[in-house]
Coordinates of C-alpha atoms in Angstrom, one line a residue:
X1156 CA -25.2 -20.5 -2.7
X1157 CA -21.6 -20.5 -1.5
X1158 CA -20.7 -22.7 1.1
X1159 CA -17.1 -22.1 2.5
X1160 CA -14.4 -24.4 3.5
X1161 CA -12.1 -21.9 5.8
X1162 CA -8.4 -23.6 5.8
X1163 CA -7.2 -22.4 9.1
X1164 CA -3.2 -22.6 10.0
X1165 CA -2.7 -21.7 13.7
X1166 CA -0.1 -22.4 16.4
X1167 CA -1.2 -20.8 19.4
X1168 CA -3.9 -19.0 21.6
X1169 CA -6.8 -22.0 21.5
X1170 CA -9.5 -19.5 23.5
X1171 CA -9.0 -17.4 19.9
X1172 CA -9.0 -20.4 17.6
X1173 CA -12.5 -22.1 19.4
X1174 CA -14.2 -18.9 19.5
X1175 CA -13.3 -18.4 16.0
X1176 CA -14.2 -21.9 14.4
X1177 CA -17.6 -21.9 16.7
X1178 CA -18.3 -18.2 15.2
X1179 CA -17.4 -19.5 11.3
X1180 CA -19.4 -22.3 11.1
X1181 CA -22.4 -21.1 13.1
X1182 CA -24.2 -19.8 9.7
X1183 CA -23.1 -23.2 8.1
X1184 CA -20.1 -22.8 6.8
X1185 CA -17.0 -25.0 7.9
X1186 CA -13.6 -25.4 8.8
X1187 CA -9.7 -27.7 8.7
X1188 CA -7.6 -27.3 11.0
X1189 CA -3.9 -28.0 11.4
X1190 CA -2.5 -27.0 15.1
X1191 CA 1.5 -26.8 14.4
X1192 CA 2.8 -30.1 15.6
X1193 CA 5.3 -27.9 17.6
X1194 CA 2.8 -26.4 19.7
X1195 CA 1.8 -27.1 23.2
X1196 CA 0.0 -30.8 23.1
X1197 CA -2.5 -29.1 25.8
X1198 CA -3.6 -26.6 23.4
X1199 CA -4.2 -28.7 20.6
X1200 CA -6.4 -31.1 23.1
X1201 CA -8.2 -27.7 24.1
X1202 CA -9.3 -27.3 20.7
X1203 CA -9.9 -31.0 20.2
X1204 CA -12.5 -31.5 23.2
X1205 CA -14.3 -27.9 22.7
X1206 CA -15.3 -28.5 19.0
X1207 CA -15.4 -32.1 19.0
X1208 CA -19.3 -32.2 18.4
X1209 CA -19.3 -29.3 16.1
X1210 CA -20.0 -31.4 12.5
X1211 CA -18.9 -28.6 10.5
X1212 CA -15.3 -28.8 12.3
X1213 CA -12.6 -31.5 11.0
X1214 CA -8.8 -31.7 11.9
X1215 CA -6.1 -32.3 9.4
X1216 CA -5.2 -36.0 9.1
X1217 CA -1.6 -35.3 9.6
X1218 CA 0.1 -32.6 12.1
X1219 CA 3.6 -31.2 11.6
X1220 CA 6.0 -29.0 12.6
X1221 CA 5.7 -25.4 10.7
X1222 CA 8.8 -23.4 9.9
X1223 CA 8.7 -19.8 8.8
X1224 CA 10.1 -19.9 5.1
X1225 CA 9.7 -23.9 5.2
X1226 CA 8.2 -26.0 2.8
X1227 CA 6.2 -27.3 5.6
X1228 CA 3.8 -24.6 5.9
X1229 CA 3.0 -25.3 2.5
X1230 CA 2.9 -28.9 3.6
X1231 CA 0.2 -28.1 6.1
X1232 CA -2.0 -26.1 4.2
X1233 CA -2.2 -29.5 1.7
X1234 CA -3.1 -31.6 4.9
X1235 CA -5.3 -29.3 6.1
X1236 CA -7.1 -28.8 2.4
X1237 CA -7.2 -32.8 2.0
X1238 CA -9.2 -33.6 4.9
X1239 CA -11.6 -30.0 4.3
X1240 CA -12.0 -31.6 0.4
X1241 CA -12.8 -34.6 1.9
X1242 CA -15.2 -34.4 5.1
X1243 CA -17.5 -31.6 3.4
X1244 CA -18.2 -32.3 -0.5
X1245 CA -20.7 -29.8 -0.6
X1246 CA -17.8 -27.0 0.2
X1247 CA -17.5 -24.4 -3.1
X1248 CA -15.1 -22.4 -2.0
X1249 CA -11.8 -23.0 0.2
X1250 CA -10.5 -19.6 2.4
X1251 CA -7.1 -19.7 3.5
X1252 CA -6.7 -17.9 7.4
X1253 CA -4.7 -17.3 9.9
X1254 CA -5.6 -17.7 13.9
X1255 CA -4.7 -14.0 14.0
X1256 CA -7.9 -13.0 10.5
X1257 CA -11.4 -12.3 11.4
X1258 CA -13.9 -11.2 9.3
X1259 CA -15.0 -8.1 8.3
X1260 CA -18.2 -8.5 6.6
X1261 CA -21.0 -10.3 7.8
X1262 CA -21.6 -13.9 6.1
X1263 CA -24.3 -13.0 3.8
X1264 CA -22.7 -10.2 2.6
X1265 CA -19.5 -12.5 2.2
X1266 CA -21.6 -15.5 0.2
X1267 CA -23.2 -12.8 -1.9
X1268 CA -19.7 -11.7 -3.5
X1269 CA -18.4 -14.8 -3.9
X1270 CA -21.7 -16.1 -5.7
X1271 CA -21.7 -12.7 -7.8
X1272 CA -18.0 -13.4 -8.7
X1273 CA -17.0 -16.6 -10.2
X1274 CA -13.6 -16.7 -9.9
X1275 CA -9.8 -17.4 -7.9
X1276 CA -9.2 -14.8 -5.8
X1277 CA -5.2 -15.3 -5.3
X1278 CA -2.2 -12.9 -5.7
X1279 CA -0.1 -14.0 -8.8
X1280 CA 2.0 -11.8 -9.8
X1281 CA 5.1 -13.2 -12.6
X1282 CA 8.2 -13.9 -10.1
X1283 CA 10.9 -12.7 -12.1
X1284 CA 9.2 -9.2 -13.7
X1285 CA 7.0 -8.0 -10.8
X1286 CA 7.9 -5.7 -8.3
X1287 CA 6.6 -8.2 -5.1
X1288 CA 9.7 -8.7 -4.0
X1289 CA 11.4 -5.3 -2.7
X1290 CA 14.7 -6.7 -1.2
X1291 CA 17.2 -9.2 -0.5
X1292 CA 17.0 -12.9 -2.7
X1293 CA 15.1 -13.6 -5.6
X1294 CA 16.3 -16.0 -8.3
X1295 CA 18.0 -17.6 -5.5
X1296 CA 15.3 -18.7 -3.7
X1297 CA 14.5 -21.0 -6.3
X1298 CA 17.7 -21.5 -8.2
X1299 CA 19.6 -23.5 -5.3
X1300 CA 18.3 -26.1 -2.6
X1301 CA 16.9 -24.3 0.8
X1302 CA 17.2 -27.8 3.5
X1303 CA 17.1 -25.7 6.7
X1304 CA 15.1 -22.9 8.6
X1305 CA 16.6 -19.9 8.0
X1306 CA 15.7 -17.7 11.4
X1307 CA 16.7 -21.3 13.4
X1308 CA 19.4 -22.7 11.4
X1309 CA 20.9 -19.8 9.8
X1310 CA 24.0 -21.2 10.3
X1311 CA 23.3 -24.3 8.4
X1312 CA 21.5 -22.5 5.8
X1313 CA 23.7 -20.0 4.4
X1314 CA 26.9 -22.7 4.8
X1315 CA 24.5 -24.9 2.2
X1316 CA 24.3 -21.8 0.4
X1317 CA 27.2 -20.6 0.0
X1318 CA 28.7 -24.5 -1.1
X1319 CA 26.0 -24.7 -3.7
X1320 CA 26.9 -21.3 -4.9
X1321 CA 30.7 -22.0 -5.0
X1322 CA 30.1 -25.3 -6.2
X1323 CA 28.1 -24.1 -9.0
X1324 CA 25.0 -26.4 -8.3
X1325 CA 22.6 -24.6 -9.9
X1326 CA 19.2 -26.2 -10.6
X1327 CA 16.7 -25.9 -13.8
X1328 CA 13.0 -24.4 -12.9
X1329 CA 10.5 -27.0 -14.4
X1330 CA 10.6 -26.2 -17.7
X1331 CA 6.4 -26.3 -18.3
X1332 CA 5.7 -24.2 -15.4
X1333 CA 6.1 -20.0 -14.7
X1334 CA 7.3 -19.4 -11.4
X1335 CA 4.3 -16.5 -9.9
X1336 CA 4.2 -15.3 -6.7
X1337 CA 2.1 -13.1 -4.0
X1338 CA 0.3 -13.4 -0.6
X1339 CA -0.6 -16.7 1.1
X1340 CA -4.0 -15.5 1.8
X1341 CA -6.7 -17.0 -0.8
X1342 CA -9.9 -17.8 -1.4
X1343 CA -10.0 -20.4 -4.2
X1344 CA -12.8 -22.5 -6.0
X1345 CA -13.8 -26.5 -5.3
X1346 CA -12.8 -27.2 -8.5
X1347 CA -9.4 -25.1 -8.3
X1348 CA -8.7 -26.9 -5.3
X1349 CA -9.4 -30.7 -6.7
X1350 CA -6.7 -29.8 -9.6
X1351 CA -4.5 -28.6 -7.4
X1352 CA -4.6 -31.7 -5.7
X1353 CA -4.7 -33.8 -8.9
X1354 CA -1.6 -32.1 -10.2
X1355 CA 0.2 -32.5 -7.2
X1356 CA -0.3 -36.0 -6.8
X1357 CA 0.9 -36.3 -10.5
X1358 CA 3.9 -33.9 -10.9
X1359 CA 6.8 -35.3 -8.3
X1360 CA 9.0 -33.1 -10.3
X1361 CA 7.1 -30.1 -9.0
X1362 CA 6.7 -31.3 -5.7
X1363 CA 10.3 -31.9 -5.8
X1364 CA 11.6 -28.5 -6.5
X1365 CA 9.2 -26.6 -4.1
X1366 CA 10.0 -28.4 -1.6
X1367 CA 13.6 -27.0 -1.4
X1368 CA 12.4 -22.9 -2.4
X1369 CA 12.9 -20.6 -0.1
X1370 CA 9.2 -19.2 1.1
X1371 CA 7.5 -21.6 -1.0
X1372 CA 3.8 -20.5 0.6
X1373 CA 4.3 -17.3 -1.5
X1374 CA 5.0 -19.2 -4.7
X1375 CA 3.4 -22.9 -4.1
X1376 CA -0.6 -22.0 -4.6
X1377 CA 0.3 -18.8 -6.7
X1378 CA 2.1 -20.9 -9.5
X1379 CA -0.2 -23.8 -9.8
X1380 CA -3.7 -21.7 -10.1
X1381 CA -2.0 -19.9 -12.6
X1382 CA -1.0 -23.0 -14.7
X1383 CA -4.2 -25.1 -14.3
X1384 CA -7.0 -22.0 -14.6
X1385 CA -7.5 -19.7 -17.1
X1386 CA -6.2 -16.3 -16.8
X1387 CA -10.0 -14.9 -16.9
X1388 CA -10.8 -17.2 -14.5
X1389 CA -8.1 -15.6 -11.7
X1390 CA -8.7 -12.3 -9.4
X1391 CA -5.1 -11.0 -8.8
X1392 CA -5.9 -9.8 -5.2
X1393 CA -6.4 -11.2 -1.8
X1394 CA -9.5 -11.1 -0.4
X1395 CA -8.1 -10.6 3.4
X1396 CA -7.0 -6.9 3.6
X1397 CA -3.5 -6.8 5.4
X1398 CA -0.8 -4.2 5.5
X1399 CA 2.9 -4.1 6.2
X1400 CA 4.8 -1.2 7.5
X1401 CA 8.1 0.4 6.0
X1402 CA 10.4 -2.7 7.8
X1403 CA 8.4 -5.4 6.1
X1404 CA 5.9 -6.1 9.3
X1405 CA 2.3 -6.7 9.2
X1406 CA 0.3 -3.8 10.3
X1407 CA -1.9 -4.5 13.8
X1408 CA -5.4 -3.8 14.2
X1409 CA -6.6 -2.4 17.7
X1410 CA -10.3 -1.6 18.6
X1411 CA -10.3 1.9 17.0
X1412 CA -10.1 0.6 13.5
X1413 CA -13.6 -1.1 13.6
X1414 CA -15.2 1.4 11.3
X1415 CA -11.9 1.2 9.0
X1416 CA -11.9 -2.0 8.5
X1417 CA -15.2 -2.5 7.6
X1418 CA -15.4 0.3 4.9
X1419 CA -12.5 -1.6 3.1
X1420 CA -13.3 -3.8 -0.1
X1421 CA -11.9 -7.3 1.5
X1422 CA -13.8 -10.0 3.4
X1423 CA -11.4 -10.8 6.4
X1424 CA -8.2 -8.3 8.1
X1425 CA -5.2 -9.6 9.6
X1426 CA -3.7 -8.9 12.0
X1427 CA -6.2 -8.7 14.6
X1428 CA -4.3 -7.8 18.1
X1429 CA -4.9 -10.4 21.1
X1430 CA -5.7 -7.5 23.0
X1431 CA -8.6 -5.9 20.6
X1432 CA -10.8 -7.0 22.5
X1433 CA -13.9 -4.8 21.7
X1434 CA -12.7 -5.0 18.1
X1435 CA -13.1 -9.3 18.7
X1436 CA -16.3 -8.8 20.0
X1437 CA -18.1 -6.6 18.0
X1438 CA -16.5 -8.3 13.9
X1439 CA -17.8 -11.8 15.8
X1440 CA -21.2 -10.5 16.3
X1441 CA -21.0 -8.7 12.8
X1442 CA -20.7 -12.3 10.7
X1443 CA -23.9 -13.7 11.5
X1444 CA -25.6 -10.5 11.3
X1445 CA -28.4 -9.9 8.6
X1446 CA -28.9 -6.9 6.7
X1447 CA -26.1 -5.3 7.4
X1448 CA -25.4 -2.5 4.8
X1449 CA -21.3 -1.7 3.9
X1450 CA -20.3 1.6 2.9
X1451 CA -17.2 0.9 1.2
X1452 CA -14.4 3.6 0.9
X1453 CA -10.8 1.3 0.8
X1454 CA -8.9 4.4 1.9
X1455 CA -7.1 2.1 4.5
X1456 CA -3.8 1.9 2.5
X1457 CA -3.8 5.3 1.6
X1458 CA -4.5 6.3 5.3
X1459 CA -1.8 4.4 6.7
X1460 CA 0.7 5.7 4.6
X1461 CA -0.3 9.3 4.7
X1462 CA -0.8 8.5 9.4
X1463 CA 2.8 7.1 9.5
X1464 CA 4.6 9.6 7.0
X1465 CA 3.7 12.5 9.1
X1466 CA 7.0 13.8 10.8
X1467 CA 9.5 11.9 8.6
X1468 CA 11.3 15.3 7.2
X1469 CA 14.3 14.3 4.6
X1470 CA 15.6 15.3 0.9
X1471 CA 13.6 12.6 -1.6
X1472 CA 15.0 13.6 -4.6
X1473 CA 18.5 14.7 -4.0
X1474 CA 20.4 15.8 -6.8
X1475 CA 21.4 14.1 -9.4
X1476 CA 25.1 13.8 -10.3
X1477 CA 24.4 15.1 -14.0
X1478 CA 23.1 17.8 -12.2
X1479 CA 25.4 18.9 -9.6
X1480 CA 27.4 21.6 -11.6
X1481 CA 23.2 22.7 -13.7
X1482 CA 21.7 26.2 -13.1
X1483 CA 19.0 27.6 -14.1
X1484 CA 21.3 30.8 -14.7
X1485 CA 22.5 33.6 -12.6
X1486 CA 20.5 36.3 -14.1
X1487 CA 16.9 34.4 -13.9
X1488 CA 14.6 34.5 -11.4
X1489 CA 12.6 32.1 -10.3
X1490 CA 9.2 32.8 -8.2
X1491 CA 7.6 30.1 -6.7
X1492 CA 3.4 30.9 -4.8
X1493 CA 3.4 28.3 -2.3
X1494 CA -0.6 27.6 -1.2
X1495 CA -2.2 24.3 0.0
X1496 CA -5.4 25.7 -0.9
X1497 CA -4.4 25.3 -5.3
X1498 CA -7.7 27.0 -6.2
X1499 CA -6.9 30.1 -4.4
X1500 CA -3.0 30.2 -5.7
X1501 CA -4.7 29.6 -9.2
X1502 CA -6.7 33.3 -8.5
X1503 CA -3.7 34.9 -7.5
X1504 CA -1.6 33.7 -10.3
X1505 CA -4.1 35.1 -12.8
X1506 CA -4.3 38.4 -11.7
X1507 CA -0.1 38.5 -11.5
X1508 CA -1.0 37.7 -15.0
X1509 CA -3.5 40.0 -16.1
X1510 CA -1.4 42.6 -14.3
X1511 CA 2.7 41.8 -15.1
X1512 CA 2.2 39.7 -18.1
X1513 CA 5.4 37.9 -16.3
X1514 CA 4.7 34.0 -17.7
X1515 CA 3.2 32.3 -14.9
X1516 CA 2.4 28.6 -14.6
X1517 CA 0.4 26.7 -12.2
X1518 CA 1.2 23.1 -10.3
X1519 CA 3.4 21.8 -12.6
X1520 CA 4.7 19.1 -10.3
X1521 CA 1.8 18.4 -8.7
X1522 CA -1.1 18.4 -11.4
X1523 CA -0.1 15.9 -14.4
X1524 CA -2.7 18.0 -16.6
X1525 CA -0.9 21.1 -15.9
X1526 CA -0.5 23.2 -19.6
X1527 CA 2.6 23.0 -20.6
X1528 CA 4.4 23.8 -24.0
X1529 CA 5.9 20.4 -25.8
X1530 CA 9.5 20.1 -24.6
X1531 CA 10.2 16.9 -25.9
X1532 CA 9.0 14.3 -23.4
X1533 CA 10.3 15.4 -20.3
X1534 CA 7.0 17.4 -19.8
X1535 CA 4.8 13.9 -19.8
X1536 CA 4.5 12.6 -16.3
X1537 CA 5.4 14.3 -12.8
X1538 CA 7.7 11.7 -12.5
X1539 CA 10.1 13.2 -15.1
X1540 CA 9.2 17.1 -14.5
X1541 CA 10.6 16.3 -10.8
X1542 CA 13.7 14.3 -11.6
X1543 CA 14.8 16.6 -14.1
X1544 CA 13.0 19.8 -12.5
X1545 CA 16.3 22.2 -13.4
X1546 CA 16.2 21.2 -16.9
X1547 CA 12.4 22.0 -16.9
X1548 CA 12.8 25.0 -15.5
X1549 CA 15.5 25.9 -17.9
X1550 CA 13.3 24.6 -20.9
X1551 CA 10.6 27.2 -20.3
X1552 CA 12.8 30.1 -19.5
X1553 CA 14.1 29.4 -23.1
X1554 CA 10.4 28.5 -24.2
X1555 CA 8.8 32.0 -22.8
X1556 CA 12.0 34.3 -23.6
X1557 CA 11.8 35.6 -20.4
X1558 CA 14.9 35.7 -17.0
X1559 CA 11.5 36.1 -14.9
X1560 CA 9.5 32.9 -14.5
X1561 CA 6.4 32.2 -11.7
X1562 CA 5.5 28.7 -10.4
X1563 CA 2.7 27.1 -8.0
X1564 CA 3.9 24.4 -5.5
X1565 CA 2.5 22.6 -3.0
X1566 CA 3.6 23.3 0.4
X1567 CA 4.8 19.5 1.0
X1568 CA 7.3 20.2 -1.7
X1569 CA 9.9 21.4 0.6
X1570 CA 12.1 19.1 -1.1
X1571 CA 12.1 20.9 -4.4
X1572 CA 12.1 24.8 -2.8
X1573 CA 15.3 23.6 -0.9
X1574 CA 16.7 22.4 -4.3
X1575 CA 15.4 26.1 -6.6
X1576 CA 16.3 28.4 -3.3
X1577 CA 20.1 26.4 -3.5
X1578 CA 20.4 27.5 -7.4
X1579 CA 22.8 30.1 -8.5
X1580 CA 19.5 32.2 -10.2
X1581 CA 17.8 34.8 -8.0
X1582 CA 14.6 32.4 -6.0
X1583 CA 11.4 34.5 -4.3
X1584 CA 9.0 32.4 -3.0
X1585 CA 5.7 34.3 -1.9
X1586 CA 3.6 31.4 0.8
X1587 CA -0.3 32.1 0.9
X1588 CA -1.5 31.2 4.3
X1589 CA -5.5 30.3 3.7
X1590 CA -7.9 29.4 6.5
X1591 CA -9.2 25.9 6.9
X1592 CA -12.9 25.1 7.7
X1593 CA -13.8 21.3 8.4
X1594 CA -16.0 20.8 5.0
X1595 CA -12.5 22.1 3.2
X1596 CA -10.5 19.3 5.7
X1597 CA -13.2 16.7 4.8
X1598 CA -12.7 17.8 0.9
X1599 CA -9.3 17.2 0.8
X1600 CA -9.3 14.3 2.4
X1601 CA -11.5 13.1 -0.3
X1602 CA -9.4 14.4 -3.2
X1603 CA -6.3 12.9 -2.1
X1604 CA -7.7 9.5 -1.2
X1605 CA -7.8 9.3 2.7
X1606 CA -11.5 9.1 2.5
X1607 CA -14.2 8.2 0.6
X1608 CA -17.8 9.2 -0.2
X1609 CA -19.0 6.5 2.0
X1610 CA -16.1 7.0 4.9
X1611 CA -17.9 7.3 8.5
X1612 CA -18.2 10.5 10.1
X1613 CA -16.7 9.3 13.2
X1614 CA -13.6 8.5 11.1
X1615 CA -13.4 11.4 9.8
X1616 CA -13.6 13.6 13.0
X1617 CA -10.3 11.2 14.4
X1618 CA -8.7 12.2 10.7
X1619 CA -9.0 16.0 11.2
X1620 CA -6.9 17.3 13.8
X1621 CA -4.2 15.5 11.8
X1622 CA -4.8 16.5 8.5
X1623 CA -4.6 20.0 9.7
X1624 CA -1.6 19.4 12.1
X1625 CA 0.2 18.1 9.0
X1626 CA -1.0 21.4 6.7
X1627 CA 0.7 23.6 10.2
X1628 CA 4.0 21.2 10.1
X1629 CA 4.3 21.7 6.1
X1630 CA 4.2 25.4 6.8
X1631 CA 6.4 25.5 10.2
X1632 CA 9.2 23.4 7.6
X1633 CA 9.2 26.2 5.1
X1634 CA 9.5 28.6 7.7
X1635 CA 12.2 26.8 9.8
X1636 CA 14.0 27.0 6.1
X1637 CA 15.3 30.5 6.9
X1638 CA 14.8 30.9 3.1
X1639 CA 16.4 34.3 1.9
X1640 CA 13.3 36.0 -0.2
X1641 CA 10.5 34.7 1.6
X1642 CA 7.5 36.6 2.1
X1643 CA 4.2 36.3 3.4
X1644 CA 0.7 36.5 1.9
X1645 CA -2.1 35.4 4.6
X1646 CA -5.7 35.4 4.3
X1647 CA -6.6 37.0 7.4
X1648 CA -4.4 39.9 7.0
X1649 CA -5.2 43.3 5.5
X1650 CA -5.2 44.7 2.1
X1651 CA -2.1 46.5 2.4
X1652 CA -0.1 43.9 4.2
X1653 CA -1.0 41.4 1.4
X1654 CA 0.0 44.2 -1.3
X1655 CA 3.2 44.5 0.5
X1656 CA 4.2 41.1 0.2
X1657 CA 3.0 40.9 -3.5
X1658 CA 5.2 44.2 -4.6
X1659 CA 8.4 42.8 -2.8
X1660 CA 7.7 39.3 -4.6
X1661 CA 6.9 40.2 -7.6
X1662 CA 9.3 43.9 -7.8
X1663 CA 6.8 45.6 -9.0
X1664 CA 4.8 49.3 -7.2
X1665 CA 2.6 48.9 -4.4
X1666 CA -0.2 50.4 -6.4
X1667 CA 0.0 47.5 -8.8
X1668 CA 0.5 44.9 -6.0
X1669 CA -2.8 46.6 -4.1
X1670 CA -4.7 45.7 -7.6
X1671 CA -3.7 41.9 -6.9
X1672 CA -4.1 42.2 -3.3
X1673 CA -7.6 43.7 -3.4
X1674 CA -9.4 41.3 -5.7
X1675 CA -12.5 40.4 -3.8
X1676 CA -12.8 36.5 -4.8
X1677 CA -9.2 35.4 -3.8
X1678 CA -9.8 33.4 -0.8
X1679 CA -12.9 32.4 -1.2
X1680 CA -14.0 28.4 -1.2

C-alpha cells in the first residue's frame, strides 16, 4: 500500500503548519520540512518543540533562505527530499506542498489512487513548443545567467541582464537534456526520486546551469523526470488542483467551496485562505475519514471562468484589417433568430422553412456539427467560421443563390450581431425570449460544463440565480444595442403578437407569419 512522504516548503503561520503535519501523518504517512531560513527563528522553534516526538516528522538537514524565482527554492525542496529519502525508507511516494495545500480527499481514498495508478504525476510540458508560458521571458530565462532576485534586486538583475545581452554572453542548454516545464506541485515515485538524486549528484553541468535559470522550480523537477523515466511512465498533470486568475494570481479558497473542491479530480487544493476557517476544519477531519464516497464532477475550472467572466462586456473579435473595406453586399439580407433555448430556435427555423423556403441555417458558430455545404475549409472548425464570419456569410449567399439568408445565434454572441448589424447589407434580427424552469438551468449547466452528473445539489442552487442573471444580462446587451430591425418573439406572449414579429422579420403576410406563430410544439422543453 502507498505510504507517502509529503515534501512540505513553508515560511510562515506555524499554528497552520503543526496542525497540518500532525493531521498528515496521523494515518501513517509522513513528512520533511524546510522552514525558510529567512523566517522568524521563533516560528521555526514552534514547530520544532510541537512535533518533536511525532516519529513520522523530520526536518531538513540544511535551512536556507528562499527567493521567489531563486534557485534556492529548488535548493530547498532537494534538502527537504534528502532527509524525507533518508529518515523513512519505507516511503513510495514523495508529495510536494505548500503550507497554504490541504487535502481534499480523505487518505484512503488518496492511497487507493496512487496504488491503482503507477506512475509520475508531474506537469512537463516541452519549454520551447508549449503554450505554459503566456507572457514576458522565455528563452531568456535560460539562455543568460539569473545571479539576483528579481522582485528584491530588480535593479541588479536586469543591469546583469541587459550586460549579458549587450555583451552577447549567451550560454549553450546541455546538449543531452530537453528543457520541459510546468507546475511545482508533484507527486513523484521512490524510485523517481532516488534518480533524481543520483543524477544530480552526478551531472555538475546540470546543476550548474539551473542554478542560474530564471524560475528554475518550474523547470528543475519537470526536466529531469522527463529524462530519467519513460514517457509511459509520466502523468502530465498535478495532482493539487489550483487556479490562477486573468493577472497571473492563484485563485483563494474560502469556506463556501467545500463541496467544490471535493467533487474535483485532484488530491490536495491550494490556496487555502488563513481565514477559511470552517473549510480548515471540516478537509482536516475529512483525511482520516473512512468510507467516504467522492462524487467527482471537475467543473471547478470551467466554473471559475464562466463566475468571473460575467459582466466583462467588450468586442472579442474585432475586425480584421483584410476585412475592413468586406460586405456581404448592399442588396442581401441577413436574418439572424437569436434564442438561448437552441432547440426551440431549431422549431422556429423549420417552420420559416416549410413555409418561405428562404435558406435557413442553424448555430453555425456555435455548433461545430452544424450542416454546412463544402466551402473549402473555412467551414471546418468555429474557430475559422468566426474569424472569417463575412466571408462565410458571403460563401453561402453565393452557395444558396439567394440575397435572403436566415441564421441562429446565441445570445452571448453580441460580438458578432454588432459586427452583421454594422454591414452595408440590410440585417433583421428576430430574439426569442423562452422561459426558464430550474431542471432547464440545471440542464444547461450540465451541457456547457459548469456541472457534472455528480455536482452537489447545494452547489447547484448557489449556481442558479447566476446562470439565469447572466441569460437576463445577455438579453438586456442586445437590447441596450438600439439595433435598427429588432423585433421581438416571447414565449409568454400571444399568437398574434408573435405572428407580428415573425411577418415584420421575415416580410412576409401576417397570415403566413400566424402559421409559424401558432405551431403548438414551439416552446416546449
Amino acid at each position: 500500500m502507498a505510504k507517502i512522504a509529503y515534501i512540505l516548503l513553508c515560511h510562515k503561520d506555524p499554528d497552520a503548519i503543526i496542525k497540518q503535519a500532525e493531521r498528515l501523518t496521523a494515518v501513517g504517512d509522513c513528512m520533511a520540512i524546510h522552514f525558510d531560513a529567512s523566517a522568524s527563528p521563533e516560528h521555526f522553534h514552534k514547530i520544532q518543540t510541537a512535533l518533536a516526538n511525532n516519529p513520522n516528522v523530520v526536518f531538513a538537514a540544511k535551512r536556507i533562505k528562499c527567493g521567489w524565482g531563486e534557485w534556492s527554492l529548488v535548493q530547498a525542496t532537494l534538502h527537504a527530499v534528502e532527509a524525507a529519502v533518508k529518515a523513512f525508507p519505507r516511503a513510495t511516494h514523495f508529495y510536494m506542498l505548500s503550507g497554504d495545500c490541504m487535502a481534499i480527499k480523505s487518505a484512503e481514498y488518496t492511497h487507493r489512487f496512487l496504488d491503482d495508478n503507477d506512475a509520475d504525476f508531474i506537469e512537463s510540458f516541452d519549454y520551447f513548443e508549449s503554450d505554459w508560458i503566456k507572457t514576458g521571458w522565455k528563452e531568456e530565462r535560460l539562455i543568460y545567467r539569473h545571479w539576483f532576485n528579481e522582485r528584491t534586486q530588480k535593479k541588479w538583475f536586469y543591469t546583469m541582464f541587459e550586460a549579458q545581452k549587450r555583451l552577447g554572453l549567451k550560454r549553450d542548454i546541455p546538449k543531452d537534456i530537453q528543457v520541459m516545464i510546468g507546475s511545482q506541485w508533484w507527486c513523484l515515485r521512490r524510485q523517481t526520486i532516488e534518480w533524481v538524486l543520483e543524477f544530480a549528484a552526478r551531472r555538475r553541468d546540470v546543476m550548474r546551469f539551473f542554478r542560474t535559470t530564471w524560475i528554475p522550480d518550474e523547470t528543475f523537477f519537470q526536466t529531469l523526470v522527463r529524462h530519467l523515466v519513460p514517457e509511459a511512465q509520466i502523468r502530465s498533470r498535478t495532482l493539487t488542483f489550483l487556479m490562477f486568475t486573468d493577472y497571473g494570481m492563484p485563485v483563494t479558497f474560502y469556506n463556501d467551496h467545500y463541496d467544490l473542491l471535493l467533487s474535483q479530480d485532484y488530491l490536495f487544493a491550494r490556496k487555502i485562505s488563513p481565514e477559511a476557517s470552517d473549510l480548515k476544519r471540516r478537509l482536516g477531519l475529512l483525511y482520516a475519514a473512512q468510507g467516504v464516497q467522492f462524487q467527482i464532477s471537475n467543473e471547478g475550472q470551467s466554473l471559475f471562468s464562466f463566475l468571473t467572466g460575467r459582466g466583462r462586456i467588450g468586442r472579442r473579435f474585432s475586425t480584421r484589417f483584410w476585412e475592413t473595406e468586406s460586405t456581404l453586399g448592399r442588396e442581401r439580407e441577413l436574418l439572424i433568430v437569436v434564442c438561448k433555448k437552441w432547440h426551440v430556435a431549431k422549431r422556429v427555423l423549420e417552420r420559416i422553412r416549410q413555409v418561405t423556403n428562404v435558406p435557413a441555417i442553424e448555430y453555425v458558430f456555435n455548433e461545430e456539427d452544424t450542416p454546412l455545404p463544402a466551402l473549402g475549409g473555412i467551414e471546418k472548425t468555429l474557430e475559422k467560421r468566426t474569424r472569417h464570419r463575412r466571408a462565410l456569410m458571403r460563401m453561402l449567399f453565393d452557395y444558396f443563390e439567394t440575397d435572403k439568408l436566415i441564421v441562429c445565434m446565441d445570445p452571448a454572441n453580441l460580438d458578432l450581431l454588432n459586427d452583421f448589424a454594422s454591414d452595408r447589407s440590410v440585417t433583421r434580427i428576430l430574439e426569442i425570449e423562452c422561459s426558464f424552469t430550474d431542471d432547464y438551468l440545471v440542464g444547461h449547466a450540465m451541457r456547457v460544463g459548469l456541472a457534472g452528473d455528480r455536482t452537489s445539489e447545494e452547489t447547484l442552487q448557489r449556481l442558479l440565480p447566476t446562470i439565469r442573471n447572466d441569460m437576463v444580462f445577455e438579453s438586456d446587451a442586445i437590447r441596450d444595442a438600439n439595433f435598427e430591425n429588432h423585433n421581438r418573439m416571447r414565449e409568454s406572449a400571444g399568437t398574434d403578437d408573435n405572428a407580428e414579429a415573425i411577418a415584420d422579420f421575415l416580410g412576409i403576410g401576417q397570415e403566413k407569419a400566424r402559421e409559424i406563430a401558432q405551431t403548438d410544439y414551439l416552446f416546449a422543453d
